[in-house]
CSV table of C-alpha atoms in Angstrom, one decimal:
chain,number,residue,atom,x,y,z
A,179,MET,CA,0.0,0.0,0.0
A,180,SER,CA,1.4,3.4,-0.9
A,181,GLN,CA,2.4,5.9,1.7
A,182,ASP,CA,-0.3,8.3,0.4
A,183,LEU,CA,-3.1,5.9,0.7
A,184,ARG,CA,-2.1,4.9,4.2
A,185,GLY,CA,-2.0,8.6,5.1
A,186,GLU,CA,-5.5,9.2,3.7
A,187,GLN,CA,-6.9,6.2,5.6
A,188,THR,CA,-5.4,7.3,8.8
A,189,GLU,CA,-6.8,10.7,8.4
A,190,ARG,CA,-10.3,9.3,7.6
A,191,ARG,CA,-10.2,7.3,10.8
A,192,SER,CA,-8.7,10.0,13.0
A,193,ARG,CA,-11.9,12.0,12.5
A,194,ARG,CA,-13.7,9.2,14.2
A,195,VAL,CA,-11.5,8.2,17.0
A,196,ALA,CA,-8.9,10.1,18.9
A,197,ARG,CA,-6.8,7.1,19.7
A,198,GLY,CA,-7.4,3.4,19.4
A,199,LEU,CA,-7.6,1.4,22.6
A,200,VAL,CA,-6.5,-2.1,23.5
A,201,ILE,CA,-9.4,-3.5,25.5
A,202,VAL,CA,-9.1,-6.8,27.4
A,203,ASN,CA,-12.1,-8.7,28.8
A,204,THR,CA,-10.9,-11.5,31.1
A,205,GLY,CA,-11.9,-13.4,34.2
A,206,ASP,CA,-13.9,-16.5,35.0
A,207,GLY,CA,-17.4,-14.9,34.6
A,208,LYS,CA,-19.8,-14.7,31.7
A,209,GLY,CA,-19.8,-11.7,29.4
A,210,LYS,CA,-16.3,-11.5,28.0
A,211,THR,CA,-17.2,-12.3,24.4
A,212,THR,CA,-20.7,-10.9,24.9
A,213,ALA,CA,-19.3,-7.5,25.9
A,214,ALA,CA,-17.1,-7.5,22.8
A,215,LEU,CA,-20.2,-8.2,20.7
A,216,GLY,CA,-21.9,-5.2,22.5
A,217,VAL,CA,-19.1,-3.0,21.3
A,218,ILE,CA,-19.5,-4.3,17.8
A,219,PHE,CA,-23.2,-3.5,18.0
A,220,ARG,CA,-22.5,0.1,19.1
A,221,ALA,CA,-19.7,0.6,16.6
A,222,TRP,CA,-21.8,-0.8,13.8
A,223,GLY,CA,-24.4,1.8,14.7
A,224,ARG,CA,-21.7,4.4,14.1
A,225,ASP,CA,-20.6,2.9,10.7
A,226,PHE,CA,-17.3,1.6,11.9
A,227,ASP,CA,-15.5,-1.1,10.0
A,228,ILE,CA,-15.2,-4.2,12.1
A,229,ARG,CA,-13.6,-7.5,11.8
A,230,VAL,CA,-13.8,-10.4,14.2
A,231,PHE,CA,-11.3,-13.3,14.6
A,232,GLN,CA,-12.6,-16.1,16.7
A,233,PHE,CA,-10.1,-18.5,18.2
A,234,ILE,CA,-11.0,-21.9,19.8
A,235,LYS,CA,-14.6,-22.0,18.6
A,236,ASN,CA,-15.2,-24.5,15.8
A,237,THR,CA,-14.6,-23.3,12.3
A,238,GLY,CA,-17.9,-22.5,10.6
A,239,ALA,CA,-19.8,-22.2,13.9
A,240,ARG,CA,-23.4,-20.9,13.5
A,241,PHE,CA,-24.1,-19.3,16.8
A,242,GLY,CA,-26.4,-16.3,17.3
A,243,GLU,CA,-23.5,-13.9,16.9
A,244,HIS,CA,-22.5,-15.4,13.5
A,245,ARG,CA,-26.1,-15.2,12.3
A,246,ALA,CA,-26.4,-11.6,13.4
A,247,ALA,CA,-23.0,-10.5,12.1
A,248,GLU,CA,-23.6,-12.1,8.7
A,249,ARG,CA,-26.8,-10.1,8.3
A,250,LEU,CA,-25.0,-6.9,9.3
A,251,GLY,CA,-22.1,-7.5,7.0
A,252,ILE,CA,-19.5,-7.9,9.8
A,253,PRO,CA,-17.0,-10.6,9.0
A,254,ILE,CA,-16.6,-13.1,11.9
A,255,GLU,CA,-13.8,-15.5,11.0
A,256,SER,CA,-13.7,-18.6,13.2
A,257,LEU,CA,-10.8,-21.0,13.1
A,258,GLY,CA,-10.6,-23.6,15.7
A,259,ASP,CA,-11.5,-27.1,16.8
A,260,GLY,CA,-13.6,-26.4,19.8
A,261,PHE,CA,-10.6,-26.8,22.1
A,262,THR,CA,-11.3,-27.6,25.8
A,263,TRP,CA,-9.1,-28.9,28.5
A,264,LEU,CA,-10.4,-32.3,27.5
A,265,SER,CA,-9.1,-32.1,23.9
A,266,LYS,CA,-6.8,-34.9,22.8
A,267,ASP,CA,-5.2,-33.4,19.7
A,268,LEU,CA,-3.4,-30.4,21.2
A,269,ASP,CA,-1.0,-30.1,18.3
A,270,ARG,CA,-4.0,-29.4,16.0
A,271,SER,CA,-5.5,-26.9,18.4
A,272,ALA,CA,-2.1,-25.1,18.6
A,273,ALA,CA,-1.6,-25.1,14.8
A,274,LEU,CA,-5.1,-23.6,14.2
A,275,ALA,CA,-4.5,-20.9,16.8
A,276,GLN,CA,-1.2,-20.0,15.3
A,277,GLU,CA,-2.7,-19.8,11.8
A,278,GLN,CA,-5.5,-17.6,13.2
A,279,TRP,CA,-3.0,-15.4,14.9
A,280,ARG,CA,-1.0,-15.0,11.6
A,281,ARG,CA,-4.2,-13.9,9.9
A,282,SER,CA,-5.2,-11.5,12.6
A,283,ARG,CA,-1.7,-10.1,13.0
A,284,GLU,CA,-1.7,-9.2,9.3
A,285,ALA,CA,-5.1,-7.5,9.7
A,286,ILE,CA,-3.9,-5.5,12.8
A,287,LEU,CA,-0.8,-4.3,11.0
A,288,ARG,CA,-2.7,-3.5,7.8
A,289,GLY,CA,-5.2,-1.5,9.8
A,290,GLU,CA,-8.0,-1.3,7.3
A,291,GLU,CA,-10.7,-1.6,10.0
A,292,ASP,CA,-11.6,0.6,12.9
A,293,ILE,CA,-12.1,-2.3,15.4
A,294,ILE,CA,-10.5,-5.8,15.4
A,295,VAL,CA,-11.8,-8.4,17.9
A,296,LEU,CA,-9.6,-11.4,18.8
A,297,ASP,CA,-12.2,-13.5,20.6
A,298,GLU,CA,-10.9,-16.1,23.1
A,299,PHE,CA,-7.4,-15.3,22.0
A,300,THR,CA,-5.9,-15.3,25.6
A,301,TYR,CA,-6.0,-19.1,25.6
A,302,ALA,CA,-3.5,-19.2,22.8
A,303,MET,CA,-1.1,-17.1,24.8
A,304,HIS,CA,-1.9,-18.9,28.1
A,305,TYR,CA,-1.1,-22.3,26.6
A,306,GLY,CA,2.1,-21.0,24.9
A,307,TRP,CA,0.9,-21.5,21.4
A,308,VAL,CA,1.5,-17.8,20.5
A,309,PRO,CA,4.3,-15.8,22.3
A,310,VAL,CA,2.8,-13.0,24.3
A,311,GLN,CA,5.7,-10.7,23.4
A,312,GLU,CA,4.9,-11.0,19.7
A,313,VAL,CA,1.3,-10.0,20.5
A,314,VAL,CA,2.4,-7.0,22.5
A,315,ASP,CA,4.9,-5.9,19.8
A,316,THR,CA,2.2,-6.2,17.1
A,317,LEU,CA,-0.2,-4.2,19.2
A,318,LYS,CA,2.4,-1.5,19.6
A,319,ARG,CA,3.0,-1.3,15.9
A,320,ARG,CA,-0.7,-1.1,15.0
A,321,PRO,CA,-2.1,2.1,13.3
A,322,GLU,CA,-2.8,4.6,16.0
A,323,SER,CA,-6.6,4.8,15.6
A,324,LEU,CA,-7.2,1.0,15.6
A,325,HIS,CA,-9.1,-0.5,18.5
A,326,VAL,CA,-8.3,-4.0,19.4
A,327,ILE,CA,-10.5,-6.1,21.7
A,328,ILE,CA,-9.1,-9.3,23.2
A,329,THR,CA,-11.3,-11.7,25.2
A,330,GLY,CA,-10.7,-14.9,27.3
A,331,ARG,CA,-9.7,-16.2,30.7
A,332,TYR,CA,-6.1,-16.0,32.0
A,333,ALA,CA,-5.0,-12.8,30.2
A,334,PRO,CA,-1.2,-12.8,30.6
A,335,GLN,CA,0.2,-9.9,32.7
A,336,GLU,CA,2.3,-8.6,29.8
A,337,LEU,CA,-0.9,-8.2,27.8
A,338,ILE,CA,-2.6,-6.4,30.7
A,339,ASP,CA,0.4,-4.1,31.1
A,340,CYS,CA,0.1,-3.0,27.5
A,341,ALA,CA,-3.7,-2.7,27.4
A,342,ASP,CA,-5.7,0.5,28.0
A,343,LEU,CA,-8.9,-0.9,29.4
A,344,VAL,CA,-9.0,-4.2,31.3
A,345,THR,CA,-12.2,-5.6,32.8
A,346,GLU,CA,-12.4,-8.8,34.9
A,347,MET,CA,-15.8,-10.5,34.6
A,348,ARG,CA,-16.4,-12.3,37.9
A,349,LEU,CA,-19.0,-15.0,38.4
A,350,ILE,CA,-21.2,-14.2,41.3
A,351,LYS,CA,-24.0,-16.7,40.5
A,352,HIS,CA,-24.5,-19.1,37.7
A,353,PRO,CA,-27.6,-21.2,37.0
A,354,TYR,CA,-25.8,-24.0,35.4
A,355,ASP,CA,-23.8,-24.7,38.5
A,356,ASP,CA,-26.5,-24.1,41.0
A,357,LYS,CA,-29.7,-25.3,39.4
A,358,GLY,CA,-28.7,-27.5,36.5
A,359,ILE,CA,-30.1,-25.3,33.8
A,360,LYS,CA,-28.6,-25.7,30.4
A,361,ALA,CA,-26.9,-22.9,28.4
A,362,GLN,CA,-29.6,-20.9,26.6
A,363,ARG,CA,-29.6,-20.4,22.9
A,364,GLY,CA,-29.7,-16.7,21.9
A,365,ILE,CA,-28.4,-15.7,25.3
A,366,GLU,CA,-25.1,-17.5,25.6
A,367,PHE,CA,-24.4,-18.6,22.0
B,79,MET,CA,-55.6,-10.9,25.7
B,80,SER,CA,-57.6,-14.2,25.7
B,81,GLN,CA,-56.3,-17.3,27.5
B,82,ASP,CA,-56.0,-19.2,24.3
B,83,LEU,CA,-53.8,-16.6,22.6
B,84,ARG,CA,-51.6,-16.5,25.7
B,85,GLY,CA,-51.2,-20.2,25.6
B,86,GLU,CA,-50.3,-20.2,21.9
B,87,GLN,CA,-47.7,-17.5,22.5
B,88,THR,CA,-46.2,-19.4,25.4
B,89,GLU,CA,-45.9,-22.5,23.3
B,90,ARG,CA,-44.3,-20.6,20.5
B,91,ARG,CA,-41.6,-19.3,22.8
B,92,SER,CA,-41.1,-22.5,24.7
B,93,ARG,CA,-39.7,-24.0,21.5
B,94,ARG,CA,-37.0,-21.4,21.6
B,95,VAL,CA,-36.0,-21.3,25.3
B,96,ALA,CA,-36.4,-23.9,28.0
B,97,ARG,CA,-36.6,-21.3,30.7
B,98,GLY,CA,-36.2,-17.6,30.9
B,99,LEU,CA,-33.3,-16.3,33.0
B,100,VAL,CA,-32.9,-13.3,35.2
B,101,ILE,CA,-29.5,-12.0,34.4
B,102,VAL,CA,-27.8,-9.2,36.3
B,103,ASN,CA,-24.6,-7.4,35.2
B,104,THR,CA,-23.3,-5.3,38.1
B,105,GLY,CA,-20.0,-4.0,39.5
B,106,ASP,CA,-17.8,-0.9,39.0
B,107,GLY,CA,-16.2,-2.0,35.8
B,108,LYS,CA,-17.1,-1.4,32.2
B,109,GLY,CA,-19.1,-3.8,30.1
B,110,LYS,CA,-22.4,-4.0,32.0
B,111,THR,CA,-24.6,-2.4,29.4
B,112,THR,CA,-22.2,-3.5,26.7
B,113,ALA,CA,-22.7,-7.2,27.6
B,114,ALA,CA,-26.4,-6.7,27.6
B,115,LEU,CA,-26.1,-5.2,24.1
B,116,GLY,CA,-24.0,-8.3,23.1
B,117,VAL,CA,-26.9,-10.6,24.2
B,118,ILE,CA,-29.2,-8.5,22.1
B,119,PHE,CA,-26.9,-8.9,19.1
B,120,ARG,CA,-26.9,-12.7,19.5
B,121,ALA,CA,-30.6,-12.9,20.2
B,122,TRP,CA,-31.4,-10.7,17.2
B,123,GLY,CA,-29.3,-13.2,15.1
B,124,ARG,CA,-31.8,-15.9,16.4
B,125,ASP,CA,-34.9,-13.8,15.6
B,126,PHE,CA,-35.8,-13.2,19.2
B,127,ASP,CA,-38.2,-10.4,20.0
B,128,ILE,CA,-36.3,-7.8,22.2
B,129,ARG,CA,-37.2,-4.7,24.0
B,130,VAL,CA,-34.9,-2.4,25.9
B,131,PHE,CA,-35.8,0.1,28.6
B,132,GLN,CA,-33.1,2.5,29.5
B,133,PHE,CA,-33.2,4.3,32.8
B,134,ILE,CA,-31.0,7.3,33.7
B,135,LYS,CA,-29.7,8.1,30.2
B,136,ASN,CA,-31.3,11.1,28.7
B,137,THR,CA,-34.6,10.6,26.9
B,138,GLY,CA,-33.9,10.6,23.2
B,139,ALA,CA,-30.2,9.8,23.5
B,140,ARG,CA,-28.5,9.0,20.2
B,141,PHE,CA,-25.6,6.8,21.1
B,142,GLY,CA,-24.2,4.0,19.0
B,143,GLU,CA,-26.5,1.5,20.5
B,144,HIS,CA,-29.6,3.6,19.6
B,145,ARG,CA,-28.5,4.0,16.1
B,146,ALA,CA,-27.8,0.3,15.7
B,147,ALA,CA,-31.0,-0.8,17.4
B,148,GLU,CA,-33.1,1.6,15.3
B,149,ARG,CA,-31.7,0.0,12.1
B,150,LEU,CA,-32.4,-3.5,13.4
B,151,GLY,CA,-35.9,-2.7,14.5
B,152,ILE,CA,-35.2,-3.2,18.2
B,153,PRO,CA,-37.0,-0.7,20.4
B,154,ILE,CA,-34.7,1.1,22.9
B,155,GLU,CA,-36.9,3.3,25.0
B,156,SER,CA,-34.9,5.8,27.1
B,157,LEU,CA,-36.5,7.8,29.8
B,158,GLY,CA,-34.2,9.8,32.1
B,159,ASP,CA,-32.4,13.0,32.7
B,160,GLY,CA,-28.9,11.8,32.7
B,161,PHE,CA,-28.9,11.5,36.5
B,162,THR,CA,-25.5,11.5,38.2
B,163,TRP,CA,-24.5,12.0,41.8
B,164,LEU,CA,-24.2,15.6,41.0
B,165,SER,CA,-27.8,16.0,39.8
B,166,LYS,CA,-29.8,18.7,41.6
B,167,ASP,CA,-33.3,17.8,40.8
B,168,LEU,CA,-33.6,14.3,42.4
B,169,ASP,CA,-37.3,14.4,42.5
B,170,ARG,CA,-37.4,14.6,38.7
B,171,SER,CA,-34.9,11.8,38.4
B,172,ALA,CA,-37.0,9.7,40.8
B,173,ALA,CA,-40.2,10.4,39.0
B,174,LEU,CA,-38.8,9.5,35.6
B,175,ALA,CA,-37.3,6.2,36.9
B,176,GLN,CA,-40.7,5.4,38.5
B,177,GLU,CA,-42.5,6.1,35.3
B,178,GLN,CA,-40.0,4.0,33.3
B,179,TRP,CA,-40.4,1.1,35.8
B,180,ARG,CA,-44.2,1.3,35.4
B,181,ARG,CA,-43.8,0.9,31.7
B,182,SER,CA,-41.2,-1.9,31.9
B,183,ARG,CA,-43.2,-3.7,34.6
B,184,GLU,CA,-46.2,-3.8,32.3
B,185,ALA,CA,-44.1,-5.2,29.5
B,186,ILE,CA,-42.6,-7.9,31.7
B,187,LEU,CA,-46.0,-9.1,32.9
B,188,ARG,CA,-47.5,-8.9,29.4
B,189,GLY,CA,-44.5,-11.0,28.2
B,190,GLU,CA,-44.8,-10.4,24.5
B,191,GLU,CA,-41.1,-10.3,24.0
B,192,ASP,CA,-38.4,-13.0,24.4
B,193,ILE,CA,-35.9,-10.7,26.1
B,194,ILE,CA,-36.5,-7.5,28.1
B,195,VAL,CA,-33.5,-5.4,29.1
B,196,LEU,CA,-33.7,-2.9,32.0
B,197,ASP,CA,-30.5,-0.9,31.5
B,198,GLU,CA,-29.1,0.9,34.5
B,199,PHE,CA,-32.1,0.0,36.5
B,200,THR,CA,-30.2,-0.9,39.6
B,201,TYR,CA,-29.7,2.7,40.5
B,202,ALA,CA,-33.5,3.2,40.8
B,203,MET,CA,-33.5,0.5,43.4
B,204,HIS,CA,-30.3,1.6,45.1
B,205,TYR,CA,-31.6,5.1,45.6
B,206,GLY,CA,-35.0,3.9,46.8
B,207,TRP,CA,-37.0,5.2,43.9
B,208,VAL,CA,-38.4,1.8,43.1
B,209,PRO,CA,-39.0,-0.8,45.9
B,210,VAL,CA,-36.8,-3.9,45.3
B,211,GLN,CA,-39.5,-6.2,46.6
B,212,GLU,CA,-41.9,-5.0,43.9
B,213,VAL,CA,-39.2,-5.7,41.3
B,214,VAL,CA,-38.6,-9.2,42.7
B,215,ASP,CA,-42.4,-9.9,42.8
B,216,THR,CA,-42.7,-8.8,39.2
B,217,LEU,CA,-39.9,-11.0,38.0
B,218,LYS,CA,-41.4,-14.0,39.8
B,219,ARG,CA,-44.7,-13.4,38.1
B,220,ARG,CA,-43.3,-13.0,34.6
B,221,PRO,CA,-44.0,-15.6,31.8
B,222,GLU,CA,-41.8,-18.6,32.3
B,223,SER,CA,-39.9,-18.2,29.0
B,224,LEU,CA,-39.0,-14.5,29.3
B,225,HIS,CA,-35.4,-13.5,29.8
B,226,VAL,CA,-34.9,-10.3,31.8
B,227,ILE,CA,-31.5,-8.6,31.9
B,228,ILE,CA,-30.8,-5.9,34.5
B,229,THR,CA,-27.6,-3.8,34.5
B,230,GLY,CA,-26.0,-1.2,36.7
B,231,ARG,CA,-23.8,-0.8,39.8
B,232,TYR,CA,-25.0,-1.6,43.4
B,233,ALA,CA,-27.4,-4.5,42.5
B,234,PRO,CA,-29.4,-5.0,45.7
B,235,GLN,CA,-28.9,-8.3,47.5
B,236,GLU,CA,-32.6,-9.3,47.1
B,237,LEU,CA,-32.3,-8.9,43.4
B,238,ILE,CA,-29.1,-11.0,43.3
B,239,ASP,CA,-30.9,-13.7,45.4
B,240,CYS,CA,-33.7,-13.9,42.8
B,241,ALA,CA,-31.4,-13.8,39.7
B,242,ASP,CA,-30.2,-16.8,37.9
B,243,LEU,CA,-26.9,-15.4,36.5
B,244,VAL,CA,-25.0,-12.6,38.1
B,245,THR,CA,-21.8,-11.2,36.8
B,246,GLU,CA,-19.7,-8.6,38.5
B,247,MET,CA,-17.6,-6.5,36.1
B,248,ARG,CA,-14.5,-5.4,37.9
B,249,LEU,CA,-12.3,-2.6,36.7
B,250,ILE,CA,-8.7,-3.8,36.5
B,251,LYS,CA,-7.3,-0.9,34.4
B,252,HIS,CA,-8.9,2.1,32.9
B,253,PRO,CA,-7.4,4.6,30.5
B,254,TYR,CA,-9.4,7.6,31.6
B,255,ASP,CA,-8.1,7.4,35.1
B,256,ASP,CA,-4.5,6.4,34.2
B,257,LYS,CA,-3.8,8.2,31.0
B,258,GLY,CA,-6.3,11.0,30.7
B,259,ILE,CA,-7.9,9.5,27.5
B,260,LYS,CA,-11.5,10.5,26.8
B,261,ALA,CA,-14.3,8.1,26.4
B,262,GLN,CA,-14.4,6.8,22.8
B,263,ARG,CA,-17.4,7.1,20.5
B,264,GLY,CA,-18.5,3.8,19.1
B,265,ILE,CA,-16.8,1.9,21.9
B,266,GLU,CA,-18.3,3.2,25.0
B,267,PHE,CA,-21.4,5.0,23.7
């Protein structure tokens, strides 16, 4: 991309945001991904360009957020194998996360959007699949006006140190533990 | 509404949700309203009927969420005077909150939607404008399949006791305190 075009894009965006933020939603509670979706909802209402990379969740997942995003023209790109602590093929989980990081890193440095969401990305750092330092370096090199939102438990301290806004979602009460109620479609997925 | 029609409606909804939840997002951190918006986003992707009552925020506010919701056909009804702890006319703030509660209570008992959001409603209870017991009684009498989401700081204990899912958003790091950065359009409002 030519220097001129880059300058023009930066100028276009700088009318919208003074300074892009690095936002981290972490903790054991509900609402980490959901709050990121809420930001998308708001930002879409302001005509921001948004792109979402989902880690962990199965490639091609069709949850409520995918259906909504598709209708609104917001790309949600999922690449994962539904990794949990019970997964057997960790090499595959790691490889998918690394590939997804390669793609999102490219988008962050290119900076064509106003907001980039890396959903459940903390796990990839926590399990050592993606070096935290490389993430921090990439965030520091991003275009000034780009917001990046990262969600997931176990946010590494180095990421928290480099973030602007960090919220911990704490579980106070959960029906699935206490009352045996199943996760609800349209609410949680 | 006739008994038959009510039965039909309940059946229609019960295909979607096993059981409506009372969800409370509280705490000092960011993301309480935003996570409620995220649920709306998901639920809209699943064709749920949604209605949002905003307390506190100025009537007719045009934040990102209002713009987005308008485009998606989700009614967000704001009634408030932008109350803060610096407000002078508390009688007016109280009266607006009580009127808004009257409207939302009616909607909750009527139960025509799948999800009703009472945004920043905790303050009305915290400041004694709306009796918590009346809220709890209303929630208990709602149609079985209706989800109700309540946001705001200082959620009263009686509300937490009656809720299914309670999350506390805790502030870990905030740019406006630490670095003097202003709230960002499209992200926070």
